[in-house]
PDB file of C-alpha atoms in Angstrom:
ATOM      1  CA  MET A   1       0.000   0.000   0.000  1.00  0.00           C
ATOM      2  CA  THR A   2       1.263   3.362  -0.905  1.00  0.00           C
ATOM      3  CA  GLN A   3       0.837   6.369   1.269  1.00  0.00           C
ATOM      4  CA  GLN A   4       0.655   9.808  -0.205  1.00  0.00           C
ATOM      5  CA  MET A   5       2.599  12.490   1.491  1.00  0.00           C
ATOM      6  CA  PRO A   6       1.420  16.039   1.494  1.00  0.00           C
ATOM      7  CA  ALA A   7       3.325  18.241  -0.873  1.00  0.00           C
ATOM      8  CA  SER A   8       6.000  20.325   0.639  1.00  0.00           C
ATOM      9  CA  PRO A   9       5.893  24.091   0.165  1.00  0.00           C
ATOM     10  CA  GLU A  10       8.584  23.789  -2.482  1.00  0.00           C
ATOM     11  CA  GLN A  11       6.643  21.252  -4.550  1.00  0.00           C
ATOM     12  CA  PRO A  12       3.576  22.456  -6.423  1.00  0.00           C
ATOM     13  CA  LEU A  13       0.486  20.291  -6.373  1.00  0.00           C
ATOM     14  CA  PRO A  14      -0.070  18.307  -9.519  1.00  0.00           C
ATOM     15  CA  PRO A  15      -3.005  19.413 -11.664  1.00  0.00           C
ATOM     16  CA  SER A  16      -6.144  17.457 -11.058  1.00  0.00           C
ATOM     17  CA  TYR A  17      -7.358  15.931 -14.267  1.00  0.00           C
ATOM     18  CA  GLY A  18     -11.030  15.662 -15.078  1.00  0.00           C
ATOM     19  CA  ALA A  19     -12.116  18.645 -12.974  1.00  0.00           C
ATOM     20  CA  ALA A  20     -13.755  21.573 -14.726  1.00  0.00           C
ATOM     21  CA  PRO A  21     -11.712  24.763 -14.744  1.00  0.00           C
ATOM     22  CA  GLN A  22     -12.802  27.280 -12.152  1.00  0.00           C
ATOM     23  CA  THR A  23     -14.417  30.308 -13.867  1.00  0.00           C
ATOM     24  CA  PRO A  24     -15.861  33.220 -12.014  1.00  0.00           C
ATOM     25  CA  ALA A  25     -19.646  33.532 -12.010  1.00  0.00           C
ATOM     26  CA  PRO A  26     -20.902  35.916 -14.666  1.00  0.00           C
ATOM     27  CA  ALA A  27     -21.293  39.417 -13.311  1.00  0.00           C
ATOM     28  CA  ARG A  28     -24.883  40.488 -12.942  1.00  0.00           C
ATOM     29  CA  GLY A  29     -25.598  43.897 -14.417  1.00  0.00           C
ATOM     30  CA  THR A  30     -27.372  46.807 -12.843  1.00  0.00           C
ATOM     31  CA  ASN A  31     -31.114  46.895 -13.338  1.00  0.00           C
ATOM     32  CA  THR A  32     -32.128  49.378 -16.046  1.00  0.00           C
ATOM     33  CA  MET A  33     -35.229  50.537 -14.173  1.00  0.00           C
ATOM     34  CA  ALA A  34     -33.091  51.335 -11.120  1.00  0.00           C
ATOM     35  CA  ILE A  35     -30.826  53.542 -13.233  1.00  0.00           C
ATOM     36  CA  LEU A  36     -33.826  55.234 -14.851  1.00  0.00           C
ATOM     37  CA  ALA A  37     -35.360  55.847 -11.413  1.00  0.00           C
ATOM     38  CA  LEU A  38     -32.323  57.830 -10.333  1.00  0.00           C
ATOM     39  CA  VAL A  39     -32.119  59.770 -13.615  1.00  0.00           C
ATOM     40  CA  PHE A  40     -35.818  60.626 -13.703  1.00  0.00           C
ATOM     41  CA  ALA A  41     -35.772  61.743 -10.066  1.00  0.00           C
ATOM     42  CA  PHE A  42     -34.036  64.856 -11.383  1.00  0.00           C
ATOM     43  CA  VAL A  43     -35.851  65.117 -14.723  1.00  0.00           C
ATOM     44  CA  PHE A  44     -39.499  64.164 -14.103  1.00  0.00           C
ATOM     45  CA  SER A  45     -40.103  62.926 -10.585  1.00  0.00           C
ATOM     46  CA  PRO A  46     -43.491  61.188 -11.104  1.00  0.00           C
ATOM     47  CA  LEU A  47     -41.845  58.878 -13.632  1.00  0.00           C
ATOM     48  CA  GLY A  48     -38.891  58.424 -11.243  1.00  0.00           C
ATOM     49  CA  ILE A  49     -41.326  57.099  -8.635  1.00  0.00           C
ATOM     50  CA  VAL A  50     -42.741  54.565 -11.096  1.00  0.00           C
ATOM     51  CA  PHE A  51     -39.282  53.422 -12.240  1.00  0.00           C
ATOM     52  CA  GLY A  52     -38.101  53.204  -8.618  1.00  0.00           C
ATOM     53  CA  ILE A  53     -40.948  50.912  -7.630  1.00  0.00           C
ATOM     54  CA  ILE A  54     -40.467  48.720 -10.715  1.00  0.00           C
ATOM     55  CA  GLY A  55     -36.675  48.636 -10.214  1.00  0.00           C
ATOM     56  CA  ARG A  56     -36.988  47.555  -6.573  1.00  0.00           C
ATOM     57  CA  LYS A  57     -39.400  44.750  -7.498  1.00  0.00           C
ATOM     58  CA  GLN A  58     -37.224  43.545 -10.380  1.00  0.00           C
ATOM     59  CA  THR A  59     -34.000  43.522  -8.356  1.00  0.00           C
ATOM     60  CA  ALA A  60     -35.679  41.515  -5.603  1.00  0.00           C
ATOM     61  CA  ARG A  61     -37.020  39.005  -8.107  1.00  0.00           C
ATOM     62  CA  THR A  62     -33.990  38.614 -10.426  1.00  0.00           C
ATOM     63  CA  GLY A  63     -31.110  39.291  -8.056  1.00  0.00           C
ATOM     64  CA  GLU A  64     -29.719  42.005 -10.327  1.00  0.00           C
ATOM     65  CA  GLY A  65     -27.723  44.828  -8.842  1.00  0.00           C
ATOM     66  CA  GLY A  66     -29.166  48.298  -8.409  1.00  0.00           C
ATOM     67  CA  ARG A  67     -31.600  47.949  -5.521  1.00  0.00           C
ATOM     68  CA  GLY A  68     -29.890  50.875  -3.786  1.00  0.00           C
ATOM     69  CA  LEU A  69     -30.137  52.975  -6.955  1.00  0.00           C
ATOM     70  CA  ALA A  70     -33.834  52.185  -7.248  1.00  0.00           C
ATOM     71  CA  THR A  71     -34.388  53.123  -3.608  1.00  0.00           C
ATOM     72  CA  ALA A  72     -32.418  56.379  -3.960  1.00  0.00           C
ATOM     73  CA  GLY A  73     -34.327  57.251  -7.132  1.00  0.00           C
ATOM     74  CA  LEU A  74     -37.639  56.524  -5.427  1.00  0.00           C
ATOM     75  CA  VAL A  75     -36.841  58.612  -2.339  1.00  0.00           C
ATOM     76  CA  LEU A  76     -35.432  61.543  -4.346  1.00  0.00           C
ATOM     77  CA  SER A  77     -38.421  61.470  -6.694  1.00  0.00           C
ATOM     78  CA  ILE A  78     -40.835  61.667  -3.781  1.00  0.00           C
ATOM     79  CA  VAL A  79     -38.880  64.510  -2.154  1.00  0.00           C
ATOM     80  CA  PHE A  80     -38.659  66.492  -5.412  1.00  0.00           C
ATOM     81  CA  LEU A  81     -42.356  65.926  -6.129  1.00  0.00           C
ATOM     82  CA  VAL A  82     -43.331  67.234  -2.679  1.00  0.00           C
ATOM     83  CA  ILE A  83     -41.042  70.271  -3.117  1.00  0.00           C
ATOM     84  CA  GLY A  84     -42.534  70.921  -6.556  1.00  0.00           C
ATOM     85  CA  ILE A  85     -46.101  70.772  -5.276  1.00  0.00           C
ATOM     86  CA  ALA A  86     -45.276  73.030  -2.313  1.00  0.00           C
ATOM     87  CA  THR A  87     -43.615  75.542  -4.637  1.00  0.00           C
ATOM     88  CA  ALA A  88     -46.611  75.547  -6.980  1.00  0.00           C
ATOM     89  CA  VAL A  89     -48.986  76.153  -4.066  1.00  0.00           C
ATOM     90  CA  LEU A  90     -46.783  78.950  -2.707  1.00  0.00           C
ATOM     91  CA  VAL A  91     -46.538  80.685  -6.092  1.00  0.00           C
ATOM     92  CA  THR A  92     -50.307  80.418  -6.571  1.00  0.00           C
ATOM     93  CA  VAL A  93     -50.992  81.893  -3.133  1.00  0.00           C
ATOM     94  CA  MET A  94     -48.496  84.708  -3.722  1.00  0.00           C
ATOM     95  CA  ALA A  95     -50.013  85.490  -7.125  1.00  0.00           C
ATOM     96  CA  ALA A  96     -53.495  85.572  -5.601  1.00  0.00           C
ATOM     97  CA  THR A  97     -52.255  87.900  -2.867  1.00  0.00           C
ATOM     98  CA  LEU A  98     -50.742  90.281  -5.391  1.00  0.00           C
ATOM     99  CA  VAL A  99     -54.013  90.518  -7.279  1.00  0.00           C
ATOM    100  CA  SER A 100     -56.060  90.876  -4.089  1.00  0.00           C
ATOM    101  CA  SER A 101     -54.539  94.261  -3.254  1.00  0.00           C
ATOM    102  CA  VAL A 102     -52.742  97.209  -4.793  1.00  0.00           C
ATOM    103  CA  ASN A 103     -49.590  98.183  -2.916  1.00  0.00           C
ATOM    104  CA  ASN A 104     -49.209 101.651  -1.438  1.00  0.00           C
ATOM    105  CA  THR A 105     -46.585 102.777  -3.977  1.00  0.00           C
ATOM    106  CA  ALA A 106     -48.872 101.949  -6.910  1.00  0.00           C
ATOM    107  CA  VAL A 107     -51.810 103.780  -5.279  1.00  0.00           C
ATOM    108  CA  ALA A 108     -49.668 106.867  -4.667  1.00  0.00           C
ATOM    109  CA  ALA A 109     -48.369 106.856  -8.246  1.00  0.00           C
ATOM    110  CA  GLN A 110     -51.879 106.472  -9.657  1.00  0.00           C
ATOM    111  CA  ILE A 111     -53.230 109.359  -7.537  1.00  0.00           C
ATOM    112  CA  THR A 112     -50.414 111.588  -8.779  1.00  0.00           C
ATOM    113  CA  ALA A 113     -51.077 110.558 -12.391  1.00  0.00           C
ATOM    114  CA  GLN A 114     -54.868 111.013 -12.131  1.00  0.00           C
ATOM    115  CA  SER A 115     -54.477 114.509 -10.650  1.00  0.00           C
ATOM    116  CA  GLY A 116     -52.597 115.810 -13.642  1.00  0.00           C
ATOM    117  CA  GLY A 117     -49.744 117.002 -11.442  1.00  0.00           C
ATOM    118  CA  ARG A 118     -51.885 118.891  -8.901  1.00  0.00           C
ATOM    119  CA  VAL A 119     -51.179 116.266  -6.206  1.00  0.00           C
ATOM    120  CA  THR A 120     -47.572 115.587  -5.215  1.00  0.00           C
ATOM    121  CA  ASP A 121     -45.671 113.849  -2.416  1.00  0.00           C
ATOM    122  CA  VAL A 122     -48.366 111.180  -1.970  1.00  0.00           C
ATOM    123  CA  SER A 123     -47.791 108.685   0.820  1.00  0.00           C
ATOM    124  CA  CYS A 124     -50.165 105.799   1.603  1.00  0.00           C
ATOM    125  CA  PRO A 125     -49.990 103.793   4.863  1.00  0.00           C
ATOM    126  CA  GLY A 126     -50.881 100.382   3.424  1.00  0.00           C
ATOM    127  CA  SER A 127     -52.315  98.458   0.522  1.00  0.00           C
ATOM    128  CA  LEU A 128     -55.691  98.998  -1.112  1.00  0.00           C
ATOM    129  CA  PRO A 129     -57.777  95.776  -1.101  1.00  0.00           C
ATOM    130  CA  ALA A 130     -58.948  94.724  -4.570  1.00  0.00           C
ATOM    131  CA  GLN A 131     -62.662  94.888  -3.645  1.00  0.00           C
ATOM    132  CA  VAL A 132     -65.190  97.344  -5.014  1.00  0.00           C
ATOM    133  CA  GLY A 133     -65.870  99.964  -2.351  1.00  0.00           C
ATOM    134  CA  ALA A 134     -62.598  99.418  -0.457  1.00  0.00           C
ATOM    135  CA  GLU A 135     -60.960 102.641   0.718  1.00  0.00           C
ATOM    136  CA  LEU A 136     -57.486 103.829   1.658  1.00  0.00           C
ATOM    137  CA  THR A 137     -56.672 107.276   3.019  1.00  0.00           C
ATOM    138  CA  CYS A 138     -53.341 108.746   1.897  1.00  0.00           C
ATOM    139  CA  SER A 139     -51.591 112.025   2.617  1.00  0.00           C
ATOM    140  CA  GLY A 140     -50.135 114.337   0.031  1.00  0.00           C
ATOM    141  CA  THR A 141     -49.776 117.896  -1.154  1.00  0.00           C
ATOM    142  CA  VAL A 142     -52.578 119.414  -3.250  1.00  0.00           C
ATOM    143  CA  ASP A 143     -51.645 122.674  -5.005  1.00  0.00           C
ATOM    144  CA  GLY A 144     -48.881 123.212  -2.430  1.00  0.00           C
ATOM    145  CA  ALA A 145     -51.035 122.592   0.676  1.00  0.00           C
ATOM    146  CA  PRO A 146     -50.974 119.389   2.789  1.00  0.00           C
ATOM    147  CA  SER A 147     -54.113 117.318   2.387  1.00  0.00           C
ATOM    148  CA  GLN A 148     -55.717 113.924   2.981  1.00  0.00           C
ATOM    149  CA  LEU A 149     -56.769 111.910  -0.075  1.00  0.00           C
ATOM    150  CA  LYS A 150     -59.179 108.985  -0.061  1.00  0.00           C
ATOM    151  CA  ALA A 151     -58.815 106.317  -2.765  1.00  0.00           C
ATOM    152  CA  THR A 152     -61.956 104.224  -3.381  1.00  0.00           C
ATOM    153  CA  VAL A 153     -61.981 101.120  -5.577  1.00  0.00           C
ATOM    154  CA  THR A 154     -64.563 101.456  -8.367  1.00  0.00           C
ATOM    155  CA  SER A 155     -63.992  98.187 -10.263  1.00  0.00           C
ATOM    156  CA  VAL A 156     -61.912  95.027 -10.299  1.00  0.00           C
ATOM    157  CA  ASP A 157     -61.468  93.275 -13.647  1.00  0.00           C
ATOM    158  CA  GLY A 158     -59.172  90.262 -13.380  1.00  0.00           C
ATOM    159  CA  GLY A 159     -55.865  91.706 -12.176  1.00  0.00           C
ATOM    160  CA  VAL A 160     -56.791  95.341 -12.975  1.00  0.00           C
ATOM    161  CA  VAL A 161     -58.042  97.448 -10.070  1.00  0.00           C
ATOM    162  CA  SER A 162     -59.559 100.848 -10.892  1.00  0.00           C
ATOM    163  CA  PHE A 163     -60.126 103.509  -8.236  1.00  0.00           C
ATOM    164  CA  ASP A 164     -60.991 107.170  -7.883  1.00  0.00           C
ATOM    165  CA  PHE A 165     -59.660 109.565  -5.284  1.00  0.00           C
ATOM    166  CA  THR A 166     -61.177 112.523  -3.481  1.00  0.00           C
ATOM    167  CA  GLN A 167     -59.653 115.216  -1.312  1.00  0.00           C
ATOM    168  CA  VAL A 168     -60.764 114.745   2.286  1.00  0.00           C
ATOM    169  CA  GLY A 169     -59.067 117.556   4.111  1.00  0.00           C
TER     170      GLY A 169
END
């Protein structure tokens, strides 16, 4: 009977015949939907949400890489969508506020223009609400004498507010 001795460090092991060569497992690619989720988070967030959900489901099912990309795309898409909606609401509210009143500088300029130069140095304490019948009392100089001027809204047509003024004192 023959005993086999382990190979010494100086002797290489003989090749084993009949065994298949060791090849690395094929690399799995990154899921396309996961990549698209991240890209569309910055371009069009509603579509980024859809791609993120699909990418997460596909990576779980197929074992492809990119689950983290899909998650990041999904989260960023949701955040950007919420920011976009909040911005749209804020801009709408601000636009509605601008139309709902005429600022004091515009009222003063309009009084000066309507007077044909008789009224100068007009100063108004606040804004004039864009409602028919709303009033704002301003101070100014009429023909060189200090006076009080009352502006009264006569009509509101869309974003155009018309008003007349009268000398109060």
